[in-house]
């Protein structure tokens, strides 16, 4: 199928040939309509339907909720079914491991099977068309996980763009069915582009210099689009180089060039409203201006105002009437939409190729089995001092303790669990006998020291309003306190087993688990000098700028009802332990053959959408629990169940075995038991660097992975666990890599006594380059299964073009001549075998600054931000303070240059031209008078001294507030 074609005037000839007119005299479902004829090409069918639509009908299709068009028999359509690791929000469906866990399998074939299962279940739900139905999926998330503090770390695959691209392509291929002309579902990649911080996410700008953009960020998105495994992208909330991603022209200029198929690009929820003067970004004055700019940039569908499409359609109509848009602009977007709908089989008899898939596939036995395998294959063995695997035959005396021992948590984008096998249940099922257990959390009372009254809750299933009560209160005044780290706890009432939450008026013990968009079950006890505590309400909404209520707890009525009061009025409580969680856990594990401690995170609390992490450690109470259990039972195995790299401190040294898993869905317990007892030999591998501490990381807002030494590619420190790391119950020997056509071969032998999988990883390193290069870069991998003593030859593809990087001097991909190390091993640091390859490429020539050079193509910098050259397109460099500088290395000035010219905007000031360093020889100064607008440019010039000659590192030192677009030295 060809890329977007011009709209046929009315496709009259084609329609007339089918015996109908352009306005349609046949019945709405008459197959005489060309758009209903599956024998015709997609383009012809789209042409036909587009020609039949009125302008108002076309405009109506631009909103997320596309209305039915009864006169043509066209049904309603909605973009945006969530399907990150299972179908979400539509009812019970198979819940697979979180995306991070899926990637930890390093098994694209398995991920493709998972994607296919999710696609089938999406189709199954379609048969009933429940609220929220739609075959356009908002998955997968492919933002590379450059910073583990990102609240949405659980949604992505890896810090490595290549691995992310491979996994996204596999999952997307499963979702689409692998036939771009006949889509099972239509996956949408999130979130384009550079969306890795939740703090102030609609107002922060992600600075992407060209190398970071081309080598890192784009490479996570491009593979799935190129492979037709995704049908579009969702624009991100943030700005990129000063321009809102919602109006990023790369949506058209880049993304659409990656495929020969029409793509359907959507906005993130309510993002169009952020653009305008009343929104957070204030980039345009009116919604008509913002929507027009978004359409021209490459947006096709507006996700905003929930089901109310009127603001969008009115704004687009206004933009048309005022000349901001042409009808052809609307036609282009509608064509993209209709192309997807045709390919989904909507207008085919019986719904097309996949129309017969019914709801029997949802949570089918086959999908349950697949969920168990995915969860087991994703687990990563971090440490094992011969403590694992456990023996089901002789080691039945097992205790399973910890706050996650007998519960499963789901995240915001999880589906609804059809059933839940907890770690305790999975281990008990494996052993065929009950196991001792304890959550290991303290049960406390809270007594107001001024009144002597206790905080109490109700015993009814739906709880009661919390109040302070006098006298003997029993379980009504007792709460299990769960420590989630960062000072945050949740309180579960002993009276009814429900969590305490805020209902905007009172506190009630009525929640099964913490959750919701605003997680209102969080508290932060603040210890005072006298040993008492203030209870600060730490509900999710306290981070929102619109929240202005007091946030401390205290009695607010004569009956002692608890409410929110100012800190000066807050009640002082004693926090008395009536049952020690550690003591209870110790009692459970004493004398047992093995103690399994399950600790980790609560996905609604420890980072999620709109909530980055401030630390990555285990909660203090959880770490203390592990230490207490370990002291009581030396045969302690720790399972860490969370969604991000964890700073484990001394814990990894103190316990004999550590196993990590994401929140792994409905089969978590069975999968963990499979791994712990050796039915599955662990082969999960980390897809992110695990750092020693947060001090190893720069600000989460620094997106320059090259300059700030982010990810395993550039990190020079000592990680806790490196990228690609993971242990096995067996051992493997590697032969020497041998170069073959298309890559390398390496013999891998299982030298142990157990069958197992090894993830063979190939990295390269360029020894000498004009530019800063990665210490290592993943180029290929393969998960291979080996029986004891078995040897397999593993083929790892590597083409010369894979060694290219972005040359900023000429704005092109380049493979430099030189020696490249080829490193094969079990992780990025555990290199087992190596060789080198001589590559005949090219030598990057010295910069020719006599040509107009874009300022963004610098080699190094300080004190600058990348900014929008205009609201429509282009990137300039803005100085954030006096003395800001840009480096242009190895510039050829020949026998001498005499004149400097630059295009600048913004404040008055100067641009100094220096050689060798930011404080080196001054050869000229250009004065800028100031344009009064960041988008109005003037040309400034300077005469250069005779020292400006030869091959030099040229520095431009810029005054505060100046924006530099282009320059030249002649």
Short mmCIF file of C-alpha atoms in Angstrom, two decimals, residues 566-782:
data_model
loop_
_atom_site.label_atom_id
_atom_site.label_comp_id
_atom_site.label_asym_id
_atom_site.label_seq_id
_atom_site.Cartn_x
_atom_site.Cartn_y
_atom_site.Cartn_z
CA UNK A 566 -3.95 23.10 60.06
CA UNK A 567 -0.66 21.88 61.49
CA UNK A 568 -1.07 24.08 64.53
CA UNK A 569 -4.35 22.31 65.29
CA UNK A 570 -3.13 18.80 64.50
CA UNK A 571 -3.60 16.11 67.13
CA UNK A 572 -0.52 14.61 68.74
CA UNK A 573 -0.77 10.83 68.79
CA UNK A 574 1.19 8.09 70.47
CA UNK A 575 1.86 5.24 68.08
CA UNK A 576 1.78 2.14 70.27
CA UNK A 577 2.55 -1.29 68.84
CA UNK A 578 0.07 -3.92 70.02
CA UNK A 579 1.50 -6.61 67.77
CA UNK A 580 5.01 -6.57 66.33
CA UNK A 581 5.10 -7.58 62.69
CA UNK A 582 8.76 -8.55 62.90
CA UNK A 583 8.16 -10.70 65.98
CA UNK A 584 5.24 -12.44 64.31
CA UNK A 585 7.29 -13.11 61.18
CA UNK A 586 10.22 -14.40 63.24
CA UNK A 587 7.88 -16.81 65.03
CA UNK A 588 6.60 -18.03 61.69
CA UNK A 589 10.06 -18.76 60.26
CA UNK A 590 11.81 -20.24 63.31
CA UNK A 591 12.67 -23.87 62.81
CA UNK A 592 11.56 -23.88 59.17
CA UNK A 593 13.70 -25.34 56.42
CA UNK A 594 13.39 -22.08 54.47
CA UNK A 595 12.03 -18.61 55.05
CA UNK A 596 10.79 -16.80 51.94
CA UNK A 597 10.38 -13.05 52.52
CA UNK A 598 8.37 -11.17 49.90
CA UNK A 599 8.92 -7.41 49.98
CA UNK A 600 8.59 -4.62 47.47
CA UNK A 601 6.38 -1.80 46.32
CA UNK A 602 2.76 -0.78 46.12
CA UNK A 603 2.34 0.37 42.48
CA UNK A 604 -0.15 3.10 43.29
CA UNK A 605 2.20 4.63 45.85
CA UNK A 606 5.84 3.96 44.92
CA UNK A 607 5.82 5.94 41.70
CA UNK A 608 3.23 5.94 38.91
CA UNK A 609 1.77 8.33 36.40
CA UNK A 610 2.15 11.90 37.67
CA UNK A 611 4.37 10.76 40.56
CA UNK A 612 8.13 10.28 40.26
CA UNK A 613 10.15 8.54 42.97
CA UNK A 614 12.44 10.42 45.30
CA UNK A 615 14.29 7.30 46.38
CA UNK A 616 14.61 3.75 45.12
CA UNK A 617 15.29 1.89 48.35
CA UNK A 618 13.21 -0.68 50.15
CA UNK A 619 10.99 0.78 52.83
CA UNK A 620 12.89 0.91 56.16
CA UNK A 621 10.39 -1.35 57.93
CA UNK A 622 10.65 -3.89 55.12
CA UNK A 623 14.44 -3.90 55.27
CA UNK A 624 14.29 -4.31 59.05
CA UNK A 625 11.86 -7.22 58.59
CA UNK A 626 14.27 -9.02 56.26
CA UNK A 627 17.12 -8.57 58.73
CA UNK A 628 15.03 -9.91 61.60
CA UNK A 629 13.94 -12.95 59.60
CA UNK A 630 17.48 -13.60 58.42
CA UNK A 631 18.72 -13.49 62.01
CA UNK A 632 16.06 -16.02 63.01
CA UNK A 633 16.53 -18.32 60.03
CA UNK A 634 19.79 -18.40 58.06
CA UNK A 635 18.01 -20.09 55.13
CA UNK A 636 16.30 -16.90 54.07
CA UNK A 637 15.33 -16.22 50.47
CA UNK A 638 14.20 -12.69 49.61
CA UNK A 639 11.83 -11.92 46.75
CA UNK A 640 11.77 -8.25 45.74
CA UNK A 641 8.56 -7.49 43.87
CA UNK A 642 8.50 -4.00 42.41
CA UNK A 643 8.63 -2.00 39.21
CA UNK A 644 12.05 -0.41 39.15
CA UNK A 645 15.72 -0.85 40.03
CA UNK A 646 16.16 -0.87 43.78
CA UNK A 647 19.00 0.42 45.94
CA UNK A 648 19.29 -2.59 48.23
CA UNK A 649 21.99 -1.24 50.50
CA UNK A 650 23.65 -3.96 52.57
CA UNK A 651 20.73 -6.31 52.12
CA UNK A 652 22.26 -8.14 49.20
CA UNK A 653 25.26 -9.00 51.35
CA UNK A 654 23.22 -10.30 54.26
CA UNK A 655 20.88 -12.83 52.65
CA UNK A 656 21.85 -15.95 50.71
CA UNK A 657 19.42 -15.49 47.82
CA UNK A 658 17.68 -12.60 46.11
CA UNK A 659 15.07 -12.89 43.38
CA UNK A 660 13.50 -9.90 41.62
CA UNK A 661 10.21 -9.74 39.77
CA UNK A 662 7.88 -7.05 38.62
CA UNK A 663 4.27 -7.18 39.72
CA UNK A 664 3.66 -10.16 37.53
CA UNK A 665 -0.10 -10.52 37.26
CA UNK A 666 -2.55 -13.24 38.16
CA UNK A 667 -0.02 -16.10 38.03
CA UNK A 668 2.62 -14.41 40.19
CA UNK A 669 2.52 -17.01 42.97
CA UNK A 670 2.68 -20.05 40.70
CA UNK A 671 5.48 -18.50 38.64
CA UNK A 672 7.54 -17.64 41.72
CA UNK A 673 7.09 -21.16 43.02
CA UNK A 674 8.18 -22.57 39.66
CA UNK A 675 11.40 -20.57 39.88
CA UNK A 676 12.09 -21.03 43.60
CA UNK A 677 11.71 -24.80 43.37
CA UNK A 678 13.63 -25.15 40.12
CA UNK A 679 10.84 -26.22 37.77
CA UNK A 680 11.88 -23.13 35.83
CA UNK A 681 15.56 -22.24 35.71
CA UNK A 682 15.65 -18.43 36.01
CA UNK A 683 16.88 -16.64 32.92
CA UNK A 684 15.38 -13.19 33.30
CA UNK A 685 17.90 -10.41 32.79
CA UNK A 686 17.85 -6.79 33.94
CA UNK A 687 16.94 -4.27 31.29
CA UNK A 688 18.16 -1.33 33.37
CA UNK A 689 21.22 -0.44 35.37
CA UNK A 690 20.68 -0.88 39.10
CA UNK A 691 22.56 1.96 40.76
CA UNK A 692 24.14 2.00 44.21
CA UNK A 693 22.23 5.13 45.15
CA UNK A 694 20.38 8.12 43.78
CA UNK A 695 23.64 10.08 43.95
CA UNK A 696 24.78 8.15 40.87
CA UNK A 697 22.14 9.99 38.85
CA UNK A 698 21.88 13.56 37.58
CA UNK A 699 18.62 15.50 37.74
CA UNK A 700 15.72 13.58 36.28
CA UNK A 701 15.20 16.56 33.95
CA UNK A 702 18.58 16.10 32.24
CA UNK A 703 17.81 14.25 29.02
CA UNK A 704 21.30 14.36 27.51
CA UNK A 705 22.34 10.74 28.02
CA UNK A 706 25.73 11.45 26.42
CA UNK A 707 26.86 14.45 28.40
CA UNK A 708 25.49 13.26 31.74
CA UNK A 709 26.76 9.67 31.36
CA UNK A 710 23.33 8.08 31.59
CA UNK A 711 22.52 4.38 31.20
CA UNK A 712 25.00 1.53 30.91
CA UNK A 713 26.23 3.00 27.65
CA UNK A 714 27.95 5.93 29.33
CA UNK A 715 27.81 5.32 33.11
CA UNK A 716 31.35 5.18 34.51
CA UNK A 717 30.50 4.24 38.08
CA UNK A 718 30.16 0.90 39.80
CA UNK A 719 26.56 -0.33 39.52
CA UNK A 720 24.82 -2.50 42.05
CA UNK A 721 23.77 -4.75 39.17
CA UNK A 722 24.61 -4.03 35.58
CA UNK A 723 22.42 -3.92 32.50
CA UNK A 724 21.80 -7.45 31.22
CA UNK A 725 22.59 -9.08 34.57
CA UNK A 726 20.93 -12.23 35.86
CA UNK A 727 22.01 -15.56 37.35
CA UNK A 728 21.05 -19.15 36.59
CA UNK A 729 20.94 -22.50 38.41
CA UNK A 730 23.41 -23.77 35.84
CA UNK A 731 26.57 -22.42 34.17
CA UNK A 732 27.57 -21.65 30.61
CA UNK A 733 30.80 -21.54 28.65
CA UNK A 734 31.32 -19.32 25.63
CA UNK A 735 33.51 -19.95 22.63
CA UNK A 736 35.25 -17.26 20.63
CA UNK A 737 33.02 -15.14 18.39
CA UNK A 738 33.48 -16.01 14.74
CA UNK A 739 32.57 -13.55 12.04
CA UNK A 740 30.10 -14.89 9.50
CA UNK A 741 27.99 -13.34 6.81
CA UNK A 742 25.59 -10.92 8.51
CA UNK A 743 27.11 -11.03 11.96
CA UNK A 744 28.85 -13.34 14.40
CA UNK A 745 28.52 -16.88 15.65
CA UNK A 746 29.49 -18.09 19.09
CA UNK A 747 29.31 -21.55 20.58
CA UNK A 748 27.61 -21.67 23.99
CA UNK A 749 27.74 -24.76 26.19
CA UNK A 750 25.70 -25.63 29.28
CA UNK A 751 28.41 -26.80 31.66
CA UNK A 752 26.10 -27.43 34.59
CA UNK A 753 23.75 -30.18 35.69
CA UNK A 754 20.47 -28.47 34.94
CA UNK A 755 18.76 -27.49 31.74
CA UNK A 756 18.48 -23.75 31.43
CA UNK A 757 18.25 -20.70 29.23
CA UNK A 758 21.10 -18.30 28.62
CA UNK A 759 20.69 -14.81 27.20
CA UNK A 760 23.67 -14.35 24.90
CA UNK A 761 24.41 -10.65 24.44
CA UNK A 762 26.60 -8.93 21.86
CA UNK A 763 27.99 -5.46 22.48
CA UNK A 764 30.28 -3.25 20.46
CA UNK A 765 32.67 -0.47 21.35
CA UNK A 766 34.28 1.96 18.96
CA UNK A 767 37.86 2.49 20.06
CA UNK A 768 38.57 5.82 18.36
CA UNK A 769 36.06 8.38 17.16
CA UNK A 770 35.68 12.05 16.50
CA UNK A 771 32.79 11.99 18.97
CA UNK A 772 32.14 10.65 22.45
CA UNK A 773 31.01 7.05 22.03
CA UNK A 774 29.29 4.54 24.34
CA UNK A 775 31.46 2.41 26.58
CA UNK A 776 29.38 -0.48 25.27
CA UNK A 777 26.30 -0.71 23.11
CA UNK A 778 23.97 -3.67 22.76
CA UNK A 779 23.72 -4.75 19.13
CA UNK A 780 22.16 -8.22 19.30
CA UNK A 781 20.99 -10.88 21.73
CA UNK A 782 19.38 -14.29 21.76
#
